[in-house]
Short mmCIF file of C-alpha atoms and ligand atoms in Angstrom, two decimals:
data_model
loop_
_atom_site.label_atom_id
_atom_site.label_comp_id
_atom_site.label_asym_id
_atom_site.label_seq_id
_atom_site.Cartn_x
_atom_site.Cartn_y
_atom_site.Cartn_z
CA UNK A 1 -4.59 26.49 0.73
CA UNK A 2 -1.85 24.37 2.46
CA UNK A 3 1.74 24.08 0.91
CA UNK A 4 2.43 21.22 -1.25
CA UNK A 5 5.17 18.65 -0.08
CA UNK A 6 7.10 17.56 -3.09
CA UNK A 7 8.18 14.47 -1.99
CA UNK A 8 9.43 13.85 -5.45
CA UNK A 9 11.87 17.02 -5.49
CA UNK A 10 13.28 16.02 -1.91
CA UNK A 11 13.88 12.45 -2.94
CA UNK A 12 15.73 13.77 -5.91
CA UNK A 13 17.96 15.86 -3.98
CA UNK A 14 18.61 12.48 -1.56
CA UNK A 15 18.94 10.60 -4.81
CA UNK A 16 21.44 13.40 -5.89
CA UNK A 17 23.37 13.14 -2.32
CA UNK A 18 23.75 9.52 -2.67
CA UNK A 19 25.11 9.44 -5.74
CA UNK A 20 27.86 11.78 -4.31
CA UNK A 21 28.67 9.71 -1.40
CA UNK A 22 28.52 6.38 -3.90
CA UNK A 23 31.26 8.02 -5.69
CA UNK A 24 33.36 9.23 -2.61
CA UNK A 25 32.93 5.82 -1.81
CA UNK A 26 34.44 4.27 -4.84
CA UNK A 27 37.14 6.58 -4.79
CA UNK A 28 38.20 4.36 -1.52
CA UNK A 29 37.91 1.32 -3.54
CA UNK A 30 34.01 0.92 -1.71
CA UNK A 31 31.29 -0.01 -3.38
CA UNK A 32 27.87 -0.49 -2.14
CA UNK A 33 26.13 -3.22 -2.30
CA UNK A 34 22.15 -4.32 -1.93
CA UNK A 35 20.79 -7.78 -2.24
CA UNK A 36 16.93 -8.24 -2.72
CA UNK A 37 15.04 -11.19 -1.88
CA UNK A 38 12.01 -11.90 -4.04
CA UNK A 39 10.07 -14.66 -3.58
CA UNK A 40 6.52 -15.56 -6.00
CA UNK A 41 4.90 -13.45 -8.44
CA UNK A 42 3.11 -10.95 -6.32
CA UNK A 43 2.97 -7.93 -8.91
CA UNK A 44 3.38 -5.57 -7.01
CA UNK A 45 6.42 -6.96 -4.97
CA UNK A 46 7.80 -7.89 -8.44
CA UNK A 47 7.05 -3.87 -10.00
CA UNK A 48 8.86 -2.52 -6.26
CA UNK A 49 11.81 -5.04 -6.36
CA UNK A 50 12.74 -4.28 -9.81
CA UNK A 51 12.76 -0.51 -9.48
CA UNK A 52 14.96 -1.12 -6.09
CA UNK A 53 17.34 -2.86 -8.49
CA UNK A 54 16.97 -0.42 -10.89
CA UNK A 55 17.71 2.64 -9.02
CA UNK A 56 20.45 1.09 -7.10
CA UNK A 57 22.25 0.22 -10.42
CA UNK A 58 21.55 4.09 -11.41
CA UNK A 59 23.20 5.33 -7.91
CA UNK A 60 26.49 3.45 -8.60
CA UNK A 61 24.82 0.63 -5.88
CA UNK A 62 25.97 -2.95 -6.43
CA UNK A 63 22.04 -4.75 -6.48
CA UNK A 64 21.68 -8.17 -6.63
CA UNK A 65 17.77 -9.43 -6.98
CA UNK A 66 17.39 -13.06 -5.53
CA UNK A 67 14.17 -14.54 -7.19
CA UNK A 68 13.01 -17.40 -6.11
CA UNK A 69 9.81 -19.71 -6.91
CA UNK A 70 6.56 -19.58 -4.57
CA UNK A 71 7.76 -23.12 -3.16
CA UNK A 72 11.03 -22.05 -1.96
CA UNK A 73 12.20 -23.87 1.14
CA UNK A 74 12.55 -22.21 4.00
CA UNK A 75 15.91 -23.56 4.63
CA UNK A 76 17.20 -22.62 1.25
CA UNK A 77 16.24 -19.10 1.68
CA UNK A 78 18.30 -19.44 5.07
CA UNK A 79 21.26 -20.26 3.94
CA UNK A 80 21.34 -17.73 1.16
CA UNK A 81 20.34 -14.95 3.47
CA UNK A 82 23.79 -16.21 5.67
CA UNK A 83 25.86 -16.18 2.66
CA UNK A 84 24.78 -12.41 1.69
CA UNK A 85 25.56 -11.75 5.53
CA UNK A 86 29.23 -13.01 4.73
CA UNK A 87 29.98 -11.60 1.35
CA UNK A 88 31.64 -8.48 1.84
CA UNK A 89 29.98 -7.04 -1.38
CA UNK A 90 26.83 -6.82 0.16
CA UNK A 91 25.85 -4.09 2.98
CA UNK A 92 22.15 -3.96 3.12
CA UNK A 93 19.67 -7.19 2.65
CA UNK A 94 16.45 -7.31 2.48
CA UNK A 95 13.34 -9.65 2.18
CA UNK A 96 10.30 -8.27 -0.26
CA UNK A 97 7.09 -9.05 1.81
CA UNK A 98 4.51 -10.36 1.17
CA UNK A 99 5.74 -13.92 1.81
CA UNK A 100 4.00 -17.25 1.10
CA UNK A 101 2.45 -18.68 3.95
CA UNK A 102 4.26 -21.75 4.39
CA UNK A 103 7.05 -19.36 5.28
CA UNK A 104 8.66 -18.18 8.50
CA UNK A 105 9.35 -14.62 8.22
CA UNK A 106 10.90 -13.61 11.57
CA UNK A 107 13.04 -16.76 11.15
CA UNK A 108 13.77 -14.86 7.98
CA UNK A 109 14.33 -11.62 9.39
CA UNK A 110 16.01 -12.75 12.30
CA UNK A 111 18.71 -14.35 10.35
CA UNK A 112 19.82 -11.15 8.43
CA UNK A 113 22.93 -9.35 10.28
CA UNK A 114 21.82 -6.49 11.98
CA UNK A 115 24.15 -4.72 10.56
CA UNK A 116 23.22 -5.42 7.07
CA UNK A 117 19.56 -4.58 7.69
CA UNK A 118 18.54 -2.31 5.17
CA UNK A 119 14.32 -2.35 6.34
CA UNK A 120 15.40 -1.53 9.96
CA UNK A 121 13.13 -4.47 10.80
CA UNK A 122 15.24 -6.28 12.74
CA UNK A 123 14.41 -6.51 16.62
CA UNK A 124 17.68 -5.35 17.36
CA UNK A 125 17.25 -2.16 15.20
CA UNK A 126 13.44 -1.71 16.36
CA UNK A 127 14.95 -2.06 19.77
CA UNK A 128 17.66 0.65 19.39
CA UNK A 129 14.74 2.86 17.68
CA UNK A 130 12.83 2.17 21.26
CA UNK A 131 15.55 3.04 23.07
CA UNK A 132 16.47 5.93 21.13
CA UNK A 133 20.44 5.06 21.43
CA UNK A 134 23.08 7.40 20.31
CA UNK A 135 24.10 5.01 17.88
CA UNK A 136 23.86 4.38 13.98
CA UNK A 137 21.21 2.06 13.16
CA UNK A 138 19.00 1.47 10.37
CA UNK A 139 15.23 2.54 10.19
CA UNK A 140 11.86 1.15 8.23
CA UNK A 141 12.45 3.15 5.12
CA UNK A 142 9.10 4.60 4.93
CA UNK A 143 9.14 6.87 8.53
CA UNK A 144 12.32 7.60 8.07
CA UNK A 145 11.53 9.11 4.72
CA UNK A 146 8.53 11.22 6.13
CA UNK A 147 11.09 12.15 8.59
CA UNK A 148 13.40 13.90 6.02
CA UNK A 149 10.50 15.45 4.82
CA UNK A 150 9.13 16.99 7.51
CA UNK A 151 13.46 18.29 8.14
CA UNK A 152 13.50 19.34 4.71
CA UNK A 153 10.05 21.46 4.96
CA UNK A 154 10.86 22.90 8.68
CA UNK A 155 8.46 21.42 10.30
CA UNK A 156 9.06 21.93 14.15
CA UNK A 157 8.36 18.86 16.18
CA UNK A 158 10.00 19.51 19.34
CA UNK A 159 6.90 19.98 22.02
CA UNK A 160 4.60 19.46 18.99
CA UNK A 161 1.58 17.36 19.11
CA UNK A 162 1.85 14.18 16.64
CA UNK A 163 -1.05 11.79 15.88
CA UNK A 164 0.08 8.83 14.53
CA UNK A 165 -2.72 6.97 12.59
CA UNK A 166 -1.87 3.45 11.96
CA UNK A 167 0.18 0.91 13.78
CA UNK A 168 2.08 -1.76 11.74
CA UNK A 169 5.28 -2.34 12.47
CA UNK A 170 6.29 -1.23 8.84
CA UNK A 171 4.89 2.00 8.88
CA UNK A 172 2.77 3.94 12.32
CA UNK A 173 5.25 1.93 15.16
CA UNK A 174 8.85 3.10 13.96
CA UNK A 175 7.21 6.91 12.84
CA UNK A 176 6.07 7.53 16.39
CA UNK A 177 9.20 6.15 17.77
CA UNK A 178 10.80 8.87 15.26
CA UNK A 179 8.97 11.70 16.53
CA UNK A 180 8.83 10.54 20.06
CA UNK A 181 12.70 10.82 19.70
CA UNK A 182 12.36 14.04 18.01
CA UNK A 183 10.34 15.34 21.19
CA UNK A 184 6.76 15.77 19.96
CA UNK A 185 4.34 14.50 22.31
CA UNK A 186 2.67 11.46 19.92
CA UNK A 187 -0.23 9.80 20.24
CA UNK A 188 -0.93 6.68 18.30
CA UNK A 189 -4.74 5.23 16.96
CA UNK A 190 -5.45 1.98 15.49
CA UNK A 191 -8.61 0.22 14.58
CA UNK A 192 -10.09 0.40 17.50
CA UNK A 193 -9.77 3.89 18.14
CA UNK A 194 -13.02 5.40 19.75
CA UNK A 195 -13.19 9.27 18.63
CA UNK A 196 -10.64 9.82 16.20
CA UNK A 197 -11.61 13.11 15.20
CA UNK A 198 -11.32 14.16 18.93
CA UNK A 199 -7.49 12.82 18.68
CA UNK A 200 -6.94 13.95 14.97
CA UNK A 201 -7.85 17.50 15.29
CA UNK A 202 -5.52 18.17 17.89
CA UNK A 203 -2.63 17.12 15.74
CA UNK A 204 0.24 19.74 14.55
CA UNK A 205 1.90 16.88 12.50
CA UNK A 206 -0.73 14.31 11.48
CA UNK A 207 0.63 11.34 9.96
CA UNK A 208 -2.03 8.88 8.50
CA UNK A 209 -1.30 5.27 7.38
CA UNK A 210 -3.95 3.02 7.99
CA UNK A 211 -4.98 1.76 4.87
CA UNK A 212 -8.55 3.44 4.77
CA UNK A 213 -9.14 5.73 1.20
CA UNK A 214 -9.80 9.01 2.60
CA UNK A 215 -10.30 7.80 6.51
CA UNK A 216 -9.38 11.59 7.19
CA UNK A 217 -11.77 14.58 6.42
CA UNK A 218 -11.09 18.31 6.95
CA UNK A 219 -13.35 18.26 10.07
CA UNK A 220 -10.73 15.52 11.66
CA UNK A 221 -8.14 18.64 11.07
CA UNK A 222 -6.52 21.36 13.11
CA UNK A 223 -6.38 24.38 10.98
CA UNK A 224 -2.75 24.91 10.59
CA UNK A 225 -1.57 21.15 10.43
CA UNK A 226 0.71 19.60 8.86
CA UNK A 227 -0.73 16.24 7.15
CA UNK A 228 1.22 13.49 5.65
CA UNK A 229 -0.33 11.02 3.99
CA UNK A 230 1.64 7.36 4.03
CA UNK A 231 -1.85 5.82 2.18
CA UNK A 232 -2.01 4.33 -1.38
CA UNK A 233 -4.95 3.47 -3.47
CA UNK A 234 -5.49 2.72 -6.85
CA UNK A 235 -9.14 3.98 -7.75
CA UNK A 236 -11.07 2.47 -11.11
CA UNK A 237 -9.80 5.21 -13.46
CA UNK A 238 -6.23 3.95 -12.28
CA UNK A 239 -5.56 7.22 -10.56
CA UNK A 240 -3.88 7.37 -7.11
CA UNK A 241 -5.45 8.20 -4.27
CA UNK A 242 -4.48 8.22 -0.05
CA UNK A 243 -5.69 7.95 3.28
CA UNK A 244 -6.70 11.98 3.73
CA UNK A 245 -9.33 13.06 1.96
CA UNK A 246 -6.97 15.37 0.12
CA UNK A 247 -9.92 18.24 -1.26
CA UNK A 248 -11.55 18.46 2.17
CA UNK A 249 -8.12 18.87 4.30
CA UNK A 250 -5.96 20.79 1.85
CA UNK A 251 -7.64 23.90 2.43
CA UNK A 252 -7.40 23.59 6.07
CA UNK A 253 -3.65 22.46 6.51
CA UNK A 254 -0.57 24.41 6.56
CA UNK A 255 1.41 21.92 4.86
CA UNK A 256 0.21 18.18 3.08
CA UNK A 257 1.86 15.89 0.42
CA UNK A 258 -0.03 14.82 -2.24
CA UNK A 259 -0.44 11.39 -3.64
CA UNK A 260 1.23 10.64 -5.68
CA UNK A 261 4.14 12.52 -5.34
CA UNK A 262 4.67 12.66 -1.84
CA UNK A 263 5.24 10.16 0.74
CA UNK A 264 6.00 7.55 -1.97
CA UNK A 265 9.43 8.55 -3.84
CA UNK A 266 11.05 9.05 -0.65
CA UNK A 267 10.91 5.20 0.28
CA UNK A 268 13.07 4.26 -2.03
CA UNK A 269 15.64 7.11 -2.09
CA UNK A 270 15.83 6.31 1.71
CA UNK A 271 16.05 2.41 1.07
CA UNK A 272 19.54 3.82 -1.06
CA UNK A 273 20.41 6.30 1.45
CA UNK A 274 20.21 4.05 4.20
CA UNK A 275 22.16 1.25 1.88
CA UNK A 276 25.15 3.93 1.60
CA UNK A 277 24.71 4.83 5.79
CA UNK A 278 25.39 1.06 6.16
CA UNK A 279 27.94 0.90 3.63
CA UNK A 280 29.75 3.78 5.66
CA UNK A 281 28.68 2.31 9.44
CA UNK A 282 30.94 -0.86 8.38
CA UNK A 283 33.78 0.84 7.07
CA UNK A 284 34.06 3.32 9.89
CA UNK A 285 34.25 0.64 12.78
P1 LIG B 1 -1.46 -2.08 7.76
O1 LIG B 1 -2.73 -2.57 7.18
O2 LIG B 1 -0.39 -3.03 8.14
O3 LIG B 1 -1.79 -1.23 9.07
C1 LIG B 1 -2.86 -0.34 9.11
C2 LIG B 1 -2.99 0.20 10.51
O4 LIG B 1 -4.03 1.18 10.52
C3 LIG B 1 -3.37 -0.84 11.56
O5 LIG B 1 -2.54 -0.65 12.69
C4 LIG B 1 -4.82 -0.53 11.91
O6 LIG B 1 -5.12 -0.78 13.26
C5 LIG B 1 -4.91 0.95 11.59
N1 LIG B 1 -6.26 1.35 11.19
C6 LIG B 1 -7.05 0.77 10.25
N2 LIG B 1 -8.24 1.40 10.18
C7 LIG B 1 -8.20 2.38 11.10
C8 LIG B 1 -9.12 3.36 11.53
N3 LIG B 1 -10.34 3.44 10.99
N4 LIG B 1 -8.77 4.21 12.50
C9 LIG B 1 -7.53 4.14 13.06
N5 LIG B 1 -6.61 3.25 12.69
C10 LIG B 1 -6.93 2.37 11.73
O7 LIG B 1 -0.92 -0.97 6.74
P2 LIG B 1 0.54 -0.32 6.50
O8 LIG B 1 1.48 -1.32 5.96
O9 LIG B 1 0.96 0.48 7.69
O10 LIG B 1 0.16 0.67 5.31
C11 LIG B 1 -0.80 1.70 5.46
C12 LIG B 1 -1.05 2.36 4.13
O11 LIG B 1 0.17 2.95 3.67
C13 LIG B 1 -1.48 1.43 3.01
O12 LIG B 1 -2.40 2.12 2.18
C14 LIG B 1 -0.20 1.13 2.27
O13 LIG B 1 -0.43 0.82 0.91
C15 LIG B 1 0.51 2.44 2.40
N6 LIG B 1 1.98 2.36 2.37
C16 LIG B 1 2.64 3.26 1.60
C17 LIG B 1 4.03 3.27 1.56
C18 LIG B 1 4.73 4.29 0.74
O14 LIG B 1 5.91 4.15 0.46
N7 LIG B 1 4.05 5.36 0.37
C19 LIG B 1 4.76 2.36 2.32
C20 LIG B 1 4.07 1.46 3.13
C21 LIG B 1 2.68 1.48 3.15
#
């Protein structure tokens, strides 16, 4: 039976870190800060944006959540995007997606100071990811999460073979960017992948986030593997479920995170983590 990753347990421990470095921080006279763009009453942006807030106030984080009404004006949310770009409070921005329709979000996104960009969304982040420069740049939240977990576990990547499942630019681009810079030889499937099990089960490090309840099944697995599953479903009972096929693949891999419990905490304790990296990037030149 493989080994549990406790994503929960690791994001405390980053949780715990950042609070240290938030209070180093303030020592200096530095504090922080995060400002959260919300626009609508999607439920679940409005559940994810509050608990941003929420743990950001716990860390010692200044948070500032921006709500604004479905019918927003695109121009409005402009100029209050510039305005968090000036205030010196402020190190990290971000914009909640989904958006309405009638909205532009790379305008959006394109407006933010790289600098400030907390998601790592920006195209001149995604294009220092690419480029894998020696530099300090922000990072979608998500991969760079699964990153520390796979650090934290031991998980050797160099000359490993990755499968990336999935490609949005949220989640499957920027985590085979990550272990492409980390020297595994990666591989990445979408949709229209014909054979996945042929690609799958030669995966050491199999990271699945397409969206599909329980796409992967212990016959799409290398004995040995390590699995990490990005997917999230909520089934009838209410009860969590991901993307692997957890009963059939458990017993097969070396090492898999559970959902819940794994991928999932370590999004947001990176989203602070990465708040306090910018926080530091500006101070230090
Ligand atoms: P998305 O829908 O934007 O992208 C899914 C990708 O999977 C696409 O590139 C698509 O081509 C690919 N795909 C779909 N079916 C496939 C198949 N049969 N074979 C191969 N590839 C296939 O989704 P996303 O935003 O990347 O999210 C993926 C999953 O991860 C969702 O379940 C989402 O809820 C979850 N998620 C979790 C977290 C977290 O913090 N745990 C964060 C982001 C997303």
């Amino acid at each position: 039976m493989a080994i549990l990753i406790d994503g929960r347990a690791v994001a405390k421990e980053i949780n715990e870190n950042t609070a240290e470095r938030v209070t180093r921080l303030a020592n200096e006279g530095i504090i922080p800060g995060l400002a959260v763009i919300l626009v609508g009453e999607d439920p679940a942006s409005k559940i994810y944006t509050r608990m941003k807030d929420k743990k950001a106030k716990k860390l010692g984080i200044h948070s500032v959540l921006s709500v604004y009404p479905d019918d927003v004006r695109q121009e409005e949310l402009l100029h209050d995007i510039r305005q968090f770009n000036e205030d010196k409070m402020i190190n990290g921005i971000l914009i909640q997606e989904p958006l309405p329709d009638h909205l532009d979000g790379n305008e959006l996104l394109n407006a933010i100071d790289p600098h400030k960009d907390v998601d790592g969304f920006h195209p001149y982040n995604v294009g220092l990811l690419y480029s894998n420069a020696n530099e300090n740049y922000p990072v979608s939240c998500t991969p760079k999460g699964i990153m520390s977990l796979l650090k934290h576990y031991q998980v050797k990547l160099e000359g490993a073979r990755a499968v990336v499942v999935g490609r949005s630019i949220l989640v499957g681009k920027p985590m085979a960017a990550l272990l492409e810079n980390a020297n595994a030889t990666v591989t990445i499937a979408n949709r229209h992948t014909r054979n996945l099990s042929e690609i799958t089960r030669q995966a050491d490090v199999l990271v699945v986030a397409a969206g599909v309840k329980h796409l992967i099944t212990g016959e799409m697995v290398k004995k040995g593997a390590t699995v990490i599953d990005v997917g999230i479903h909520r089934l009838e009972d209410k009860t969590l479920t991901g993307d692997v096929d957890f009963e059939s693949v458990a017993p097969i891999a070396k090492m898999i995170t559970p959902v819940p419990g794994g991928v999932g905490p370590m999004t947001i304790a990176t989203l602070m983590e990465q708040t306090v990296d910018l926080t530091e990037w500006s101070h230090n030149g």
